[in-house]
mmCIF file of N, CA and C in Angstrom:
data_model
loop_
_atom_site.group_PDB
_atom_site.id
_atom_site.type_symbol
_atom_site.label_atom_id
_atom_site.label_comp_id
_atom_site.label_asym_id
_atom_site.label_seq_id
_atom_site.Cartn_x
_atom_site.Cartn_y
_atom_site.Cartn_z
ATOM 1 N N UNK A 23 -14.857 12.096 4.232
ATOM 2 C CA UNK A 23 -13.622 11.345 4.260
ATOM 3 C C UNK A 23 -13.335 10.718 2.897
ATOM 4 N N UNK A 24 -14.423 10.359 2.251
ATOM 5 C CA UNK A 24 -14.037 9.395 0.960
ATOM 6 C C UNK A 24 -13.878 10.592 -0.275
ATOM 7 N N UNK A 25 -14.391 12.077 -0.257
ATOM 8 C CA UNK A 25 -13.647 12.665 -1.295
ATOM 9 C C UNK A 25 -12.394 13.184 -0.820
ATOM 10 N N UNK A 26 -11.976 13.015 0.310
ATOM 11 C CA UNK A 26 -10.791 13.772 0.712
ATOM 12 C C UNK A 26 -9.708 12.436 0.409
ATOM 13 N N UNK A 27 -10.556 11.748 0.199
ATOM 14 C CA UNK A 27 -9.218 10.355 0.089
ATOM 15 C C UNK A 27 -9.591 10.054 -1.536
ATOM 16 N N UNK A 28 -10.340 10.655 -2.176
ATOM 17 C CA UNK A 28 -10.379 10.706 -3.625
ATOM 18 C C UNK A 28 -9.438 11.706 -4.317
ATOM 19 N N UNK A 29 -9.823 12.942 -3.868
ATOM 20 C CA UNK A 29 -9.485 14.052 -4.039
ATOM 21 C C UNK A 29 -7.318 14.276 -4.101
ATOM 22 N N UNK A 30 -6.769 13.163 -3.259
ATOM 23 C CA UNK A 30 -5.683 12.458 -2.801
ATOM 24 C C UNK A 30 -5.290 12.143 -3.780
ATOM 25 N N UNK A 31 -6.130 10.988 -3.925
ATOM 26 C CA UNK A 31 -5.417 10.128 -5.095
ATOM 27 C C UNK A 31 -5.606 10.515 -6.839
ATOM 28 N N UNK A 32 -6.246 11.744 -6.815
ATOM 29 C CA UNK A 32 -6.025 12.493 -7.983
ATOM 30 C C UNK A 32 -7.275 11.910 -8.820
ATOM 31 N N UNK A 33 -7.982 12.065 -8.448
ATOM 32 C CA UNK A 33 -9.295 11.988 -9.120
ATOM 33 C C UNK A 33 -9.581 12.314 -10.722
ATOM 34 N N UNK A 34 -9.509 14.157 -10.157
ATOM 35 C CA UNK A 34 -9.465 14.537 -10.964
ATOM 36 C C UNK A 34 -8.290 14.194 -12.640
ATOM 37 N N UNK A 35 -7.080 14.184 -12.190
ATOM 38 C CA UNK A 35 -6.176 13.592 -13.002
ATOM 39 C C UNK A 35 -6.696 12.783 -14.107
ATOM 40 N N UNK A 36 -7.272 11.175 -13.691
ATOM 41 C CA UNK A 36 -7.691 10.457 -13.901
ATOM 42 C C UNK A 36 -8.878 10.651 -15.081
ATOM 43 N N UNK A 37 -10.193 10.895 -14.122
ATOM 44 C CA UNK A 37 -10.896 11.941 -15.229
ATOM 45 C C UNK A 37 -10.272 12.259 -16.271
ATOM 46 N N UNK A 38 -9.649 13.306 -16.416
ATOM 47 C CA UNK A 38 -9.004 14.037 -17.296
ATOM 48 C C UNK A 38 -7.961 13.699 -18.646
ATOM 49 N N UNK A 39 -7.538 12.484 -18.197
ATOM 50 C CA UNK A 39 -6.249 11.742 -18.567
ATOM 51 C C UNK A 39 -6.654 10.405 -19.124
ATOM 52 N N UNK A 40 -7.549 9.757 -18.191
ATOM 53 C CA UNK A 40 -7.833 8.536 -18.534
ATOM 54 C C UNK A 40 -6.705 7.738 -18.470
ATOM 55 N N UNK A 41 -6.275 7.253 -17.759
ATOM 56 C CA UNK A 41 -4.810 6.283 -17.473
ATOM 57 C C UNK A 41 -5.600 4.754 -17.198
ATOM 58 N N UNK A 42 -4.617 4.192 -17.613
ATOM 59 C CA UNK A 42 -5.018 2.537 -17.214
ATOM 60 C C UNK A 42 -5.429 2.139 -16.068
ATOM 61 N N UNK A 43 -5.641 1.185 -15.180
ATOM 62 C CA UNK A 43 -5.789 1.345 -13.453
ATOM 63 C C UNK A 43 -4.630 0.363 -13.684
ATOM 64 N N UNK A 44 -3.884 -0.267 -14.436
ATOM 65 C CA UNK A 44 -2.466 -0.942 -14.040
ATOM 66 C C UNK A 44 -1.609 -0.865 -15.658
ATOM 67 N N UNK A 45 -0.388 -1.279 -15.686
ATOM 68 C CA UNK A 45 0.137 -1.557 -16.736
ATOM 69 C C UNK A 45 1.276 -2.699 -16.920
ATOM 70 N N UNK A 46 1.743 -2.550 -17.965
ATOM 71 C CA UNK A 46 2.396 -3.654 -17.903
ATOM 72 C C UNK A 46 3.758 -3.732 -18.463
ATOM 73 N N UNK A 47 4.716 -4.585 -17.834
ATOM 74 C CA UNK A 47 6.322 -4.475 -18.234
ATOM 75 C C UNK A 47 6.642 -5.796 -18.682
ATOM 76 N N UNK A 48 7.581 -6.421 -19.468
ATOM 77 C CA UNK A 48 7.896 -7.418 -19.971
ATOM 78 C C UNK A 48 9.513 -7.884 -19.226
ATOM 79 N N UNK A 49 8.840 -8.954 -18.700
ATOM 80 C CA UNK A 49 10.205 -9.558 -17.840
ATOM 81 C C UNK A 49 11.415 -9.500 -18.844
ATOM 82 N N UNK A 50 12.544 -8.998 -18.015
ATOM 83 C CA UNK A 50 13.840 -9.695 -19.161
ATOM 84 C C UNK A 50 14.394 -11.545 -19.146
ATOM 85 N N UNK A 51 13.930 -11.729 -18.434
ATOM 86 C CA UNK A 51 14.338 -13.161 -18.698
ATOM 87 C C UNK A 51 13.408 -14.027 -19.284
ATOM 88 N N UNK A 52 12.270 -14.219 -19.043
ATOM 89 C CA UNK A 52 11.199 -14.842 -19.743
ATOM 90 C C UNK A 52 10.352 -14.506 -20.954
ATOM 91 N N UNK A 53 10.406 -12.758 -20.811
ATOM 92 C CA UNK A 53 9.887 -12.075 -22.187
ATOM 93 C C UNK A 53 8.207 -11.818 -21.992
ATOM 94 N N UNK A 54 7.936 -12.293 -20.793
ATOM 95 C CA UNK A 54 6.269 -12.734 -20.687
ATOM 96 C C UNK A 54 6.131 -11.142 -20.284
ATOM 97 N N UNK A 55 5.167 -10.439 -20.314
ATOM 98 C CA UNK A 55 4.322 -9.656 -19.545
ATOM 99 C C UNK A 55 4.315 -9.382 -18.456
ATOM 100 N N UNK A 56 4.115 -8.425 -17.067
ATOM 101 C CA UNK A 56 3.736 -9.298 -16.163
ATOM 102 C C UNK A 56 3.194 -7.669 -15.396
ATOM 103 N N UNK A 57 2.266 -8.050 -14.702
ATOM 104 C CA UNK A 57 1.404 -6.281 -14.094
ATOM 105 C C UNK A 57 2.358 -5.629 -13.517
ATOM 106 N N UNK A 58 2.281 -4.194 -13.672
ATOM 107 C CA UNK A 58 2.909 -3.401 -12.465
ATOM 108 C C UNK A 58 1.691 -2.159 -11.836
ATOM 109 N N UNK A 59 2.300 -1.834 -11.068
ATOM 110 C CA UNK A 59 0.949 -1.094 -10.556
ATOM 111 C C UNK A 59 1.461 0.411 -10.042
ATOM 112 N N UNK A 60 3.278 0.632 -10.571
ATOM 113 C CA UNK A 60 3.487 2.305 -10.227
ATOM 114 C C UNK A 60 4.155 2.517 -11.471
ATOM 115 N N UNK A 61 4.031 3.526 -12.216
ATOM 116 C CA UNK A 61 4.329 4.144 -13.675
ATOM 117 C C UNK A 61 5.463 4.689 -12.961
ATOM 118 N N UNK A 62 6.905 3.858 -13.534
ATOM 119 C CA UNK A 62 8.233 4.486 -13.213
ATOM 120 C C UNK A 62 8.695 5.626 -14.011
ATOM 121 N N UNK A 63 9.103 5.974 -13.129
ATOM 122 C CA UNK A 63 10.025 7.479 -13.809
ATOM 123 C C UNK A 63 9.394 8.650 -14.576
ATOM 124 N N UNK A 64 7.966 8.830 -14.201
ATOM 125 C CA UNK A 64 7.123 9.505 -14.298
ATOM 126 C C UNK A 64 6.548 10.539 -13.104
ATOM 127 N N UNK A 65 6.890 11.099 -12.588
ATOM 128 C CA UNK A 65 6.587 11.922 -11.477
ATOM 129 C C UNK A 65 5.182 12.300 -11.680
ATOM 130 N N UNK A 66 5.346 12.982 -12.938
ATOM 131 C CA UNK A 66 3.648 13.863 -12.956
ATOM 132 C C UNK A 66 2.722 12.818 -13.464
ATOM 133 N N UNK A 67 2.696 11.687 -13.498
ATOM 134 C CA UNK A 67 1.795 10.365 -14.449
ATOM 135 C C UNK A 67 1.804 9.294 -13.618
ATOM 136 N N UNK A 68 0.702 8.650 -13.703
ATOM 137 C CA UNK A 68 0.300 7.519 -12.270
ATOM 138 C C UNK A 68 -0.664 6.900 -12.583
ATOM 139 N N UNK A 69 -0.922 5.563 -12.681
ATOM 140 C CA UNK A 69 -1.953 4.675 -12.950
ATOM 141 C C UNK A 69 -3.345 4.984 -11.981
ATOM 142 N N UNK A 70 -4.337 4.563 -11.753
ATOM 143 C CA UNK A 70 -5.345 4.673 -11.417
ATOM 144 C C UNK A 70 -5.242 3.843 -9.833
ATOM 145 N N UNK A 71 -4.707 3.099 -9.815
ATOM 146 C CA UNK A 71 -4.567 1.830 -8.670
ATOM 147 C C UNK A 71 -3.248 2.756 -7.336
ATOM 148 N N UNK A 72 -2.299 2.928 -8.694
ATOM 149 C CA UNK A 72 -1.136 3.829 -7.869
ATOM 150 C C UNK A 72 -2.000 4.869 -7.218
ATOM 151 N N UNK A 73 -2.767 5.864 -8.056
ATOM 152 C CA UNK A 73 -3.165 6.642 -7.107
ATOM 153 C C UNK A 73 -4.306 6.937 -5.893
ATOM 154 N N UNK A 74 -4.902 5.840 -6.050
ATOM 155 C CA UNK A 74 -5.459 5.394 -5.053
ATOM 156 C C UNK A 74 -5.187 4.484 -3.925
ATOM 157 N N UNK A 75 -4.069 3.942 -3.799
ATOM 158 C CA UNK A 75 -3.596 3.471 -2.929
ATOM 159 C C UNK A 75 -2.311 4.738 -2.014
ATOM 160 N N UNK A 76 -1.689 5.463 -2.825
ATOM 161 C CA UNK A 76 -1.140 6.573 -2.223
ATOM 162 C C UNK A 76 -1.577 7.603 -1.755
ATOM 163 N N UNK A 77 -3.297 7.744 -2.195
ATOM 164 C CA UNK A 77 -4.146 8.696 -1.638
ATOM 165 C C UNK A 77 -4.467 7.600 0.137
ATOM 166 N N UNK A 78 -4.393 6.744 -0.105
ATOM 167 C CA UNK A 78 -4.969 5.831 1.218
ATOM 168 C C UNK A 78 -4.069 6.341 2.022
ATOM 169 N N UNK A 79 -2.692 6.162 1.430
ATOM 170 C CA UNK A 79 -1.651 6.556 2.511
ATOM 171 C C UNK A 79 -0.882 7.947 3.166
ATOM 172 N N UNK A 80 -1.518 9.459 2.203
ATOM 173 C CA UNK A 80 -1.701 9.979 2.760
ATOM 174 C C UNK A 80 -2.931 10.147 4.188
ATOM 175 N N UNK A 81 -3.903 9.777 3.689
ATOM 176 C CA UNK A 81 -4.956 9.509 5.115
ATOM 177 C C UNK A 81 -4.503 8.994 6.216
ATOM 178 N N UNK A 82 -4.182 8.051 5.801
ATOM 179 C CA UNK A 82 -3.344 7.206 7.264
ATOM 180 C C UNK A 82 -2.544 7.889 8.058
ATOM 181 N N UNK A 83 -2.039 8.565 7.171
ATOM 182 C CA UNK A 83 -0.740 9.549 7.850
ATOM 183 C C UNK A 83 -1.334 10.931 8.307
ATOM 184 N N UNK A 84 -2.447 11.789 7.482
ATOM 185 C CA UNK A 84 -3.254 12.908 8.635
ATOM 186 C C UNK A 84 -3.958 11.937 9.735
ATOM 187 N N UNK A 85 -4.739 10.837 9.610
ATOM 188 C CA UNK A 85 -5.352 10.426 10.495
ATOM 189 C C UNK A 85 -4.625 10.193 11.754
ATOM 190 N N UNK A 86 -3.818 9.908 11.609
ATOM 191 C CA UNK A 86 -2.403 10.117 12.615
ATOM 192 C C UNK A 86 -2.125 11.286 13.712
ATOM 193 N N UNK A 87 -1.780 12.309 12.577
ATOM 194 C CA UNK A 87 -1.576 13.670 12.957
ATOM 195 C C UNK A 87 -2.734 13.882 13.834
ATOM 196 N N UNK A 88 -4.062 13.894 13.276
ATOM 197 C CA UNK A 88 -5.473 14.053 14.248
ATOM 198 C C UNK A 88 -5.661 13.204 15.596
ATOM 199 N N UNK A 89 -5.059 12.178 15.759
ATOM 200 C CA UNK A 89 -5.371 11.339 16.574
ATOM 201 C C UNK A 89 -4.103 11.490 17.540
ATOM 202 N N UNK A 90 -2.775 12.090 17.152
ATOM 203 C CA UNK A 90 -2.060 12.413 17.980
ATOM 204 C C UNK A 90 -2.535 13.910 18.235
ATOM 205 N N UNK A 91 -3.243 14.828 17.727
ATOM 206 C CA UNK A 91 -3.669 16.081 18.243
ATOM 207 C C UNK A 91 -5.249 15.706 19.453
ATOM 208 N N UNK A 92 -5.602 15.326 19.197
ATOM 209 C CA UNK A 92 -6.878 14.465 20.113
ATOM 210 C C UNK A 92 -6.248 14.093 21.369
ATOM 211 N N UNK A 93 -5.089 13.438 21.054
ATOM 212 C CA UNK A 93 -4.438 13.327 22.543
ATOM 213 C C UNK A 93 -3.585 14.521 23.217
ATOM 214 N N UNK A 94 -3.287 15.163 22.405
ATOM 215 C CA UNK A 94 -2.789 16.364 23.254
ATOM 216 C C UNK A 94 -3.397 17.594 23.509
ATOM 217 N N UNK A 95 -4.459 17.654 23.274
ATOM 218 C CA UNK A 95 -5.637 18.503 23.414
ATOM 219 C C UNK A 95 -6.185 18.380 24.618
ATOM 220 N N UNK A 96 -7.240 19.216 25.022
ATOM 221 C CA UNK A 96 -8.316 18.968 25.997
ATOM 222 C C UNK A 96 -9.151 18.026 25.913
ATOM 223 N N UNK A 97 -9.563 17.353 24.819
ATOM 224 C CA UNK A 97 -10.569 15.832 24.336
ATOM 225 C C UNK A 97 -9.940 15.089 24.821
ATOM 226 N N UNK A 98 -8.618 14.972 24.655
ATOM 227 C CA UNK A 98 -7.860 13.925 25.117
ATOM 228 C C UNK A 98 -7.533 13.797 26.701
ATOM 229 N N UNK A 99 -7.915 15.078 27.452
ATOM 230 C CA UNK A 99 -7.479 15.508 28.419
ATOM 231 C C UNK A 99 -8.850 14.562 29.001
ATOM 232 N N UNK A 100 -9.979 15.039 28.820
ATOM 233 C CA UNK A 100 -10.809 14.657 29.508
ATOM 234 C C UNK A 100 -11.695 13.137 29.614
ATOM 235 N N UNK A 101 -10.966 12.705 28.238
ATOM 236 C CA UNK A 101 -11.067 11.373 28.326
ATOM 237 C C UNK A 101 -10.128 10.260 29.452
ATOM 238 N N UNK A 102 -9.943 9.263 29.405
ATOM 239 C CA UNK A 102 -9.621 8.331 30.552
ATOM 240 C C UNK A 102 -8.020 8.011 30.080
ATOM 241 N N UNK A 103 -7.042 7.611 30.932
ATOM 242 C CA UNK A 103 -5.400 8.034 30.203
ATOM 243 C C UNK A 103 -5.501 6.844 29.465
ATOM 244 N N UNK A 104 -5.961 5.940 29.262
ATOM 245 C CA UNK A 104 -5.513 4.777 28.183
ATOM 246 C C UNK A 104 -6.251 4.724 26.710
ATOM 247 N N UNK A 105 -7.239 5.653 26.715
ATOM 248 C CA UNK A 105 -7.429 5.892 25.452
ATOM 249 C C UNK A 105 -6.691 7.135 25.031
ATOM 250 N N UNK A 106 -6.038 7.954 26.145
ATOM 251 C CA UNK A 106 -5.591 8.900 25.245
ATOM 252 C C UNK A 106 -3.449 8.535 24.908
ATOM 253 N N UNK A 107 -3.658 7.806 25.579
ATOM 254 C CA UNK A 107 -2.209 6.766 25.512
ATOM 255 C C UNK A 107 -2.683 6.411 24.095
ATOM 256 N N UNK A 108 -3.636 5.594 23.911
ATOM 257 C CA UNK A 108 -3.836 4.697 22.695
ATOM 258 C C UNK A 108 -4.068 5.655 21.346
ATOM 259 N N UNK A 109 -4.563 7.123 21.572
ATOM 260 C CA UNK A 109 -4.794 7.634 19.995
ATOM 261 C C UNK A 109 -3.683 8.270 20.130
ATOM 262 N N UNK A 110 -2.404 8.314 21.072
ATOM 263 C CA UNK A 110 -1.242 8.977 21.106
ATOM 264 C C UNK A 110 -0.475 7.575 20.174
ATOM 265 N N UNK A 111 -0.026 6.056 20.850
ATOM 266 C CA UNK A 111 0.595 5.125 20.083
ATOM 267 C C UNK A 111 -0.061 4.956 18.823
ATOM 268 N N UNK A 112 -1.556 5.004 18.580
ATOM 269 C CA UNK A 112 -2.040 4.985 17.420
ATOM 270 C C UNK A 112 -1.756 6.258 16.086
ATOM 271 N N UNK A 113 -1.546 7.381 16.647
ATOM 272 C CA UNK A 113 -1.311 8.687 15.598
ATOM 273 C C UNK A 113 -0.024 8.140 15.239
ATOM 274 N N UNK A 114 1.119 8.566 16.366
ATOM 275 C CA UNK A 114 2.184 7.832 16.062
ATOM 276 C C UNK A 114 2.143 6.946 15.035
ATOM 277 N N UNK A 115 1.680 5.637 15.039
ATOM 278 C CA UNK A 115 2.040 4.659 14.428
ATOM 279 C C UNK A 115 1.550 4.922 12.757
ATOM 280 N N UNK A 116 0.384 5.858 12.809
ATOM 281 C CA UNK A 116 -0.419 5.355 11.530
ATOM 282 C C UNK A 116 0.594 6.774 11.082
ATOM 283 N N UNK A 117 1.270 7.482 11.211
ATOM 284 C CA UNK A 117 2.384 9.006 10.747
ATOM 285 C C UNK A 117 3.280 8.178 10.077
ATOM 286 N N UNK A 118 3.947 7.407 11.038
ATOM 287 C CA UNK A 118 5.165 6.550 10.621
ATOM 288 C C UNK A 118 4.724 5.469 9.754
ATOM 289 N N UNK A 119 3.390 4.658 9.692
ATOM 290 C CA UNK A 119 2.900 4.200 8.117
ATOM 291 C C UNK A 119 2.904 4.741 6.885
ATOM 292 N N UNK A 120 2.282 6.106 7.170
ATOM 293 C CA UNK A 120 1.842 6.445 6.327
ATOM 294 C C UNK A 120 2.838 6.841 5.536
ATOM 295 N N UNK A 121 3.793 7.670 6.085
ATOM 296 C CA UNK A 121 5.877 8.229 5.861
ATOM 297 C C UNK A 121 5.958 7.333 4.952
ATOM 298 N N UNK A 122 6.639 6.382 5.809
ATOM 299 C CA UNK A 122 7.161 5.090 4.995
ATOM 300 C C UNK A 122 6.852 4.589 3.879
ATOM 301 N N UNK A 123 5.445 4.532 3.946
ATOM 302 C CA UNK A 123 4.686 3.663 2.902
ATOM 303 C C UNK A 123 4.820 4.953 1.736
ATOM 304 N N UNK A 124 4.397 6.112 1.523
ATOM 305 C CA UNK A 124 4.605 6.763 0.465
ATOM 306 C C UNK A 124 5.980 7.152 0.265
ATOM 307 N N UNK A 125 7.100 7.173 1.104
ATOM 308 C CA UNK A 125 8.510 6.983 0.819
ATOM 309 C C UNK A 125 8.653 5.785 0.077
ATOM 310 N N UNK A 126 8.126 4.764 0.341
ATOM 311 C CA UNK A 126 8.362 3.798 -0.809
ATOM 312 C C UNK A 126 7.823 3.869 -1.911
ATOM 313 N N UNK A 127 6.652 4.384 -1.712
ATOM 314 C CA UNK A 127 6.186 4.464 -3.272
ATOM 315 C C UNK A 127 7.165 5.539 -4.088
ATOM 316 N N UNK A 128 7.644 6.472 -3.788
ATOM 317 C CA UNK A 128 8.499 7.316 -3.927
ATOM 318 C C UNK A 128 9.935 6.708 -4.879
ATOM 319 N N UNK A 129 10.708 6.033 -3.900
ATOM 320 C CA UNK A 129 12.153 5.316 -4.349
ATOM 321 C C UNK A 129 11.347 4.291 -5.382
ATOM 322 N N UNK A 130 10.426 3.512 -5.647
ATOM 323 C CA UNK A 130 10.497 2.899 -6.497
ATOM 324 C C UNK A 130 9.948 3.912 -8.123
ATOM 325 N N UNK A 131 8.993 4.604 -7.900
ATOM 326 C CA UNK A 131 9.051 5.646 -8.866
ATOM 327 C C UNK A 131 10.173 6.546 -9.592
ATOM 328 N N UNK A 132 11.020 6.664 -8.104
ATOM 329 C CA UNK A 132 12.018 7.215 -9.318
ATOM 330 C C UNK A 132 12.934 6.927 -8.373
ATOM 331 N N UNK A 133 14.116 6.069 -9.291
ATOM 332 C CA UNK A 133 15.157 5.308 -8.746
ATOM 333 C C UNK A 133 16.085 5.951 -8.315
ATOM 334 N N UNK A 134 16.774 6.023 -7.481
ATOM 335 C CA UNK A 134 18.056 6.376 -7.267
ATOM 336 C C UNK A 134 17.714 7.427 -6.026
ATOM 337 N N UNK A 135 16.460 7.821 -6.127
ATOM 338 C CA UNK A 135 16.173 8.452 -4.788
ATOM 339 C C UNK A 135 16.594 8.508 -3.540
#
């Protein structure tokens, strides 16, 4: 599970590239500094933090898929109906996390999306 959620968040990339794990933008009103943690308007380029947190959220979102296939399977069949209710609301829910959450990482990467 933990190289498949490495492997996600671009490991290799990283390695290869050596990127910051954050960077930094300068407010327009104050002029100060201040962290960001997704490299805008860069599609193919991604901080270290970005891509490990979007590798999380692909997982969330197969773990989903698996846990709604568990319930519609025979495992699910032969288990008791409220756990297979529960990895049915649970796949569900963690699909529609996982969507969302890398749809956002998405629109803020590149605007106008």
């Amino acid at each position: 599970m933990l190289s498949y959620v490495l492997v996600l968040s671009g490991i290799v990339y990283d390695i290869i590239v050596e990127p910051p794990s954050m960077g930094q933008e300068y407010d327009s009103v104050t002029g100060r500094p201040r962290p960001v943690a997704i490299l805008k308007y860069r599609i193919n380029g991604q901080y270290i933090l970005e891509g490990l947190s979007a590798g999380l959220f692909f997982f969330i979102g197969g773990g989903g898929f698996l846990l709604v296939n568990y319930a519609l399977t025979s495992l699910g069949r032969r288990s008791s109906p409220v756990v297979t209710a529960l990895a049915a609301v649970g796949g569900l829910a963690g699909i529609l996390i996982g969507v969302l959450l890398s749809w956002s990482f998405l629109v803020q990467k590149v605007s106008g999306y």
